[in-house]
Tab-separated table of C-alpha atoms in Angstrom:
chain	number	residue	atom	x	y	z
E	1	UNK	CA	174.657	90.497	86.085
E	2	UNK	CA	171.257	90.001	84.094
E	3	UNK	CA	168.525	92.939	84.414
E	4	UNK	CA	164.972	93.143	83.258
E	5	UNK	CA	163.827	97.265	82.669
E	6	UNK	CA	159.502	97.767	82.283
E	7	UNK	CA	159.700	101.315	81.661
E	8	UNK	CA	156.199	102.080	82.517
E	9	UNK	CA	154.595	101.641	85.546
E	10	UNK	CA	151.348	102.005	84.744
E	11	UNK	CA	149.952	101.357	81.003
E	12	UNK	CA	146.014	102.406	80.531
E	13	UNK	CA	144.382	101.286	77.107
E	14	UNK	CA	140.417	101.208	76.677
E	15	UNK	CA	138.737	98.025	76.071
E	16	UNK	CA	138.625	96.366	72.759
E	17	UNK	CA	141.802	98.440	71.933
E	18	UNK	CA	145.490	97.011	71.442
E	19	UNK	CA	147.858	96.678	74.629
E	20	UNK	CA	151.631	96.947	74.795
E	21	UNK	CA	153.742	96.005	78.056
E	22	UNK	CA	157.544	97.059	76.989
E	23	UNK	CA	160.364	94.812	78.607
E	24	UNK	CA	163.998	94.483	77.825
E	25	UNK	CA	166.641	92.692	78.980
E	26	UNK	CA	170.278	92.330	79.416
E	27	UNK	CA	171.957	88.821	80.649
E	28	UNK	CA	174.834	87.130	78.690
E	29	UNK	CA	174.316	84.589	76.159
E	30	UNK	CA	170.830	83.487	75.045
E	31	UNK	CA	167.957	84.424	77.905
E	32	UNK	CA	165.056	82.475	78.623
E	33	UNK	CA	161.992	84.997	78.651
E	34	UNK	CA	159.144	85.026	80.973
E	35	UNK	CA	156.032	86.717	81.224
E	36	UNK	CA	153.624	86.700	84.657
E	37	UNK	CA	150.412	88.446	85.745
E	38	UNK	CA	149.117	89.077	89.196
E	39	UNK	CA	145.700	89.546	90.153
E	40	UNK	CA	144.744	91.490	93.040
E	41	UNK	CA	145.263	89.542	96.154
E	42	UNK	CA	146.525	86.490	93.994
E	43	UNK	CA	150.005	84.629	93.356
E	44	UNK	CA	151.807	85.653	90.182
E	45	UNK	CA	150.581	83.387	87.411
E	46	UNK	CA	152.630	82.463	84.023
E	47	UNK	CA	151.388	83.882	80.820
E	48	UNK	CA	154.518	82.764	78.565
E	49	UNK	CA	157.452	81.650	78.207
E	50	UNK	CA	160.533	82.376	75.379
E	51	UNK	CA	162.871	79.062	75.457
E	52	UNK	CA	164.402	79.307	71.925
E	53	UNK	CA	162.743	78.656	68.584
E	54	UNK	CA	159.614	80.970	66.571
E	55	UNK	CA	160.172	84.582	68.168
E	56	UNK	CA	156.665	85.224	68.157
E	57	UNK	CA	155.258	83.249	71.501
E	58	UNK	CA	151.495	82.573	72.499
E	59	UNK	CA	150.276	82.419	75.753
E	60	UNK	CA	147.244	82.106	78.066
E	61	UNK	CA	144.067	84.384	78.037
E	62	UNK	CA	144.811	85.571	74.350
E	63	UNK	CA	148.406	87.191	75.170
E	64	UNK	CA	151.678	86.896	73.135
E	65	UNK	CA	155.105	88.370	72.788
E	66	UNK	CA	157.781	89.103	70.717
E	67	UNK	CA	161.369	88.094	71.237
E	68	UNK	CA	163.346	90.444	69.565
E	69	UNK	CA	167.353	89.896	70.176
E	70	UNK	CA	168.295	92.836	68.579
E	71	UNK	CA	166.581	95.134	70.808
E	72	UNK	CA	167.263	92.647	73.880
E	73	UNK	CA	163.286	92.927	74.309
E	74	UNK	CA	160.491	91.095	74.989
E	75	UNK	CA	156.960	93.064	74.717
E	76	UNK	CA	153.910	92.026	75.963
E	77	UNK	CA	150.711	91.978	73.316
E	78	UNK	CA	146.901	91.491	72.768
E	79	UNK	CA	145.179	92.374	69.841
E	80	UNK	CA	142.298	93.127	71.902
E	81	UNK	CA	142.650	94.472	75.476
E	82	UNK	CA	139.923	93.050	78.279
E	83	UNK	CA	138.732	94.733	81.235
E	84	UNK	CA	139.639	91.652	82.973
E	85	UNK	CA	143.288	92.374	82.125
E	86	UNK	CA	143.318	94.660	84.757
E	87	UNK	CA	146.700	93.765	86.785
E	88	UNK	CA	150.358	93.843	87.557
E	89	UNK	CA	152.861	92.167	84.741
E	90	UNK	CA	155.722	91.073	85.211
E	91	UNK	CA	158.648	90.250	82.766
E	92	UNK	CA	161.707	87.832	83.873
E	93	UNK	CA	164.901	86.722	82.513
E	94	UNK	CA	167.531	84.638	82.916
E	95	UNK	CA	170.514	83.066	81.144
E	96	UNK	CA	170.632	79.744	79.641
E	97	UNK	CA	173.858	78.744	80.774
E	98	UNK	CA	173.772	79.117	84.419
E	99	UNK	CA	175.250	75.722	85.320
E	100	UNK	CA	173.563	74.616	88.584
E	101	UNK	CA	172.104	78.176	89.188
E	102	UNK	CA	168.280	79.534	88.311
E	103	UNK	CA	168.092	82.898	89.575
E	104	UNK	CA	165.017	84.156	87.698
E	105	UNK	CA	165.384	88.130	87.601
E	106	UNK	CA	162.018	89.915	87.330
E	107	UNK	CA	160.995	93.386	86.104
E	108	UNK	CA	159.850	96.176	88.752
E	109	UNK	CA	156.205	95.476	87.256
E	110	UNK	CA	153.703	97.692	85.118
E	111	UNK	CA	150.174	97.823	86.128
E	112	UNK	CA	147.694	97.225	83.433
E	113	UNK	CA	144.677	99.621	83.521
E	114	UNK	CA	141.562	98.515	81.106
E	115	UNK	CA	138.507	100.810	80.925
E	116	UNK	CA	135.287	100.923	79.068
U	1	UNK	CA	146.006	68.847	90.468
U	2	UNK	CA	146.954	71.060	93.562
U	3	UNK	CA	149.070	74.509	93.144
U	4	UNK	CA	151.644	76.048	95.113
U	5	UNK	CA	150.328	76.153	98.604
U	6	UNK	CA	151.893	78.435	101.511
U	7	UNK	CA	151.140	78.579	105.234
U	8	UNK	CA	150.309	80.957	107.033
U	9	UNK	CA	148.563	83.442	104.755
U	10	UNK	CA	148.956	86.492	106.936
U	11	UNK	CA	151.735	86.341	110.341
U	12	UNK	CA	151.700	89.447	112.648
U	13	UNK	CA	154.930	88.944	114.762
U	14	UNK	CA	156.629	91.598	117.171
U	15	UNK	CA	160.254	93.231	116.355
U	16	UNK	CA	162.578	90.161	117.213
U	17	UNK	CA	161.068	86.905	117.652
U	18	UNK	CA	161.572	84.434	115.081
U	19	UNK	CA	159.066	83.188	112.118
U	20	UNK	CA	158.596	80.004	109.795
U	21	UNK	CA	157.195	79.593	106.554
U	22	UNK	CA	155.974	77.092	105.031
U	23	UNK	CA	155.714	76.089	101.395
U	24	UNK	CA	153.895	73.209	99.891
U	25	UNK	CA	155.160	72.567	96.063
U	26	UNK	CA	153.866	70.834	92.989
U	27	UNK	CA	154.280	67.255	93.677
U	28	UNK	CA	156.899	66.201	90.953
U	29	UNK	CA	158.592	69.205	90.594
U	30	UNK	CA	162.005	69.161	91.529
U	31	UNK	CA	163.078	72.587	91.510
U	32	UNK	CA	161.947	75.503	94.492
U	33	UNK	CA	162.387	79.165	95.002
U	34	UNK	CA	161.462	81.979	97.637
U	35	UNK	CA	160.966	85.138	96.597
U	36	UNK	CA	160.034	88.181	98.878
U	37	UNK	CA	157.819	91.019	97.592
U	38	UNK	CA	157.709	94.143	99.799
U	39	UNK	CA	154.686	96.387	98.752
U	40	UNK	CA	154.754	97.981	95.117
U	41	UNK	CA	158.064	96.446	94.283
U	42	UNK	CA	159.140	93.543	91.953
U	43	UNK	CA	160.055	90.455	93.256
U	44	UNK	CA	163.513	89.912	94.966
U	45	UNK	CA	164.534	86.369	94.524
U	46	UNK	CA	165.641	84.748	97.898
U	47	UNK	CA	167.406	80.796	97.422
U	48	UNK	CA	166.325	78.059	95.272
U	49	UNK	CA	166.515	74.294	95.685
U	50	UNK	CA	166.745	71.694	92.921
U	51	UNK	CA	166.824	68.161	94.060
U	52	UNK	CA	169.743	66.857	95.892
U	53	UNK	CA	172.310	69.637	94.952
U	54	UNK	CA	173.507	72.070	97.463
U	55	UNK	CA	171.307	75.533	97.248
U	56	UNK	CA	171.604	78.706	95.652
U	57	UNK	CA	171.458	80.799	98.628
U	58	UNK	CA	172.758	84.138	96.951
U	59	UNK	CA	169.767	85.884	97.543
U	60	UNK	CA	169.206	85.847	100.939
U	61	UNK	CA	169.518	89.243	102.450
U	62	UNK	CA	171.613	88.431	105.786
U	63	UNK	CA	172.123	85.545	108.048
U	64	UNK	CA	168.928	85.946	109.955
U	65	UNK	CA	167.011	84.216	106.769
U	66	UNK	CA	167.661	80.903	106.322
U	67	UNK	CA	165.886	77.809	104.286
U	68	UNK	CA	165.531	73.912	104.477
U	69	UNK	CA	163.825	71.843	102.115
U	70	UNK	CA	163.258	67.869	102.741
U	71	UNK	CA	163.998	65.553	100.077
U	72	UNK	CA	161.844	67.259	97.064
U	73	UNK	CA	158.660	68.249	98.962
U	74	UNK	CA	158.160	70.908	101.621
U	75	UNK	CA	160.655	74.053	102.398
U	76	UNK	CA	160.756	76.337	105.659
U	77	UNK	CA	161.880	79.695	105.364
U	78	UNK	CA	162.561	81.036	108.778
U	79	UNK	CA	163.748	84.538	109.519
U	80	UNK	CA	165.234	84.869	113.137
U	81	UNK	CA	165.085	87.954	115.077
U	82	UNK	CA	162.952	89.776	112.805
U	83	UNK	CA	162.716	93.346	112.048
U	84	UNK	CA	160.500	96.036	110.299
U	85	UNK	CA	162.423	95.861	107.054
U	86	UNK	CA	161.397	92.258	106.757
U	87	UNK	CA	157.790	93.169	106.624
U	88	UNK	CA	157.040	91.847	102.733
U	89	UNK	CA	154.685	89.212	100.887
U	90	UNK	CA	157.254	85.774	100.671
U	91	UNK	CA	156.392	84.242	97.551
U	92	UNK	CA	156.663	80.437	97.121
U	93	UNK	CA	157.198	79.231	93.188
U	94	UNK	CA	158.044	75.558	91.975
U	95	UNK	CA	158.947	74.456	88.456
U	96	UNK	CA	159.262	71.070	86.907
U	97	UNK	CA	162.732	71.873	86.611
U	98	UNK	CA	165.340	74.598	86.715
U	99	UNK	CA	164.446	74.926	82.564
U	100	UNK	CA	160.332	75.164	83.099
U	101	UNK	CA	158.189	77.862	83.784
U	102	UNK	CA	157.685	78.772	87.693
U	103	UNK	CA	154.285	78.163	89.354
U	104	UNK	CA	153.767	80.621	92.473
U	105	UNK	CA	152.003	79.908	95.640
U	106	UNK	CA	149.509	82.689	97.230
U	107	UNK	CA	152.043	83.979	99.352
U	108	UNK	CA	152.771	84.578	102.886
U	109	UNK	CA	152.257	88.585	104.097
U	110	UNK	CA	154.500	88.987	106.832
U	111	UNK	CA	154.470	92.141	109.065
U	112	UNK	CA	156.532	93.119	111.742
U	113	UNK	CA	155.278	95.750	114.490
């Protein structure tokens, strides 16, 4: 069965600083790797996606992540953290092969704290 | 172009009556999922439709939940018989396809008294 573990619940970086959000993974075969945010009182959005191809993946709002296989992880980045980052992330996986299946597993979350 | 839209936003109900969802998807996309989201937890993934095959309903918690979707547009969750542990947010996402990102509607925050 595939699993996605964010080890931290809660991540707090000051502004203008780097960010980290830690995921890994474990599904068989190759994964596909997502990345989503949620806003307070808002649907999940996507931020990224990992389909195959450069490990190094860009997203929206200046975020990007790093496929390593390896480490079966997939870490959240931004150079330069916002106080508008503030919010919930959430990292999903699932396999590639799933035949007619697309059960999308998601992370428990880790809430994003930016302060001045 | 219109998002993910869900109805109702917020649904009070009372300890064993029955309650319907609604989700509005992406026109064009093919593929649908319900999620449910009880409070400070991840997701929990629910069923999901794509096009004409049969759905994967291996998510659903018990037989009280059940889903319909017509043709590629709107799905119905309904949850009969309803009870305290149901109380969650039901999340709404549709993709292009089973291979694309998922786009999520606002969500439905049910509660059960």
């Amino acid at each position: 069965a595939q699993s996605v573990a964010q080890p931290e619940d809660q991540v707090n970086v000051a502004e203008g600083n780097p960010l980290t959000v830690k995921c890994t993974y474990s599904v068989s075969g190759n994964p596909y790797l997502f990345w989503y945010v949620q806003y307070p009182n808002r649907g999940l959005q996507f931020l990224l996606k990992y389909i195959t191809g450069d490990n190094l993946v860009k997203g929206s709002y200046g975020f990007e992540a790093e496929f390593n296989k390896s480490q079966t992880s997939f870490h959240l980045k931004k150079p330069s953290a916002l106080v508008s980052d503030s919010a919930l992330y959430f990292c999903a996986v699932r396999p590639t092969n799933t035949g007619t299946a697309s059960k999308l597993t998601f992370g428990t979350g880790t809430r994003l704290q930016v302060t001045l | 172009g219109a998002g993910v839209s869900q109805s109702p936003s917020n649904k009070v109900t009372e300890k064993g009556k029955d309650v319907e969802l609604r989700c509005d998807p992406i026109s064009g996309h093919t593929a649908l999922y319900w999620y449910r989201q009880r409070l400070g937890q991840g997701l929990e993934f629910l069923i999901y439709f794509q096009g004409n095959s049969a759905p994967d309903k291996s998510g659903l918690p018990s037989d009280r939940f059940s889903a319909e979707r017509t043709g590629e547009s709107v799905s119905t969750l309904t949850i009969q018989r309803t009870q305290q542990e149901d109380s969650a947010v039901y999340l709404c996402a549709s993709s292009l396809d089973r291979d694309h990102e998922q786009y999520f509607g606002p969500g439905t925050r049910l509660t059960v008294t």
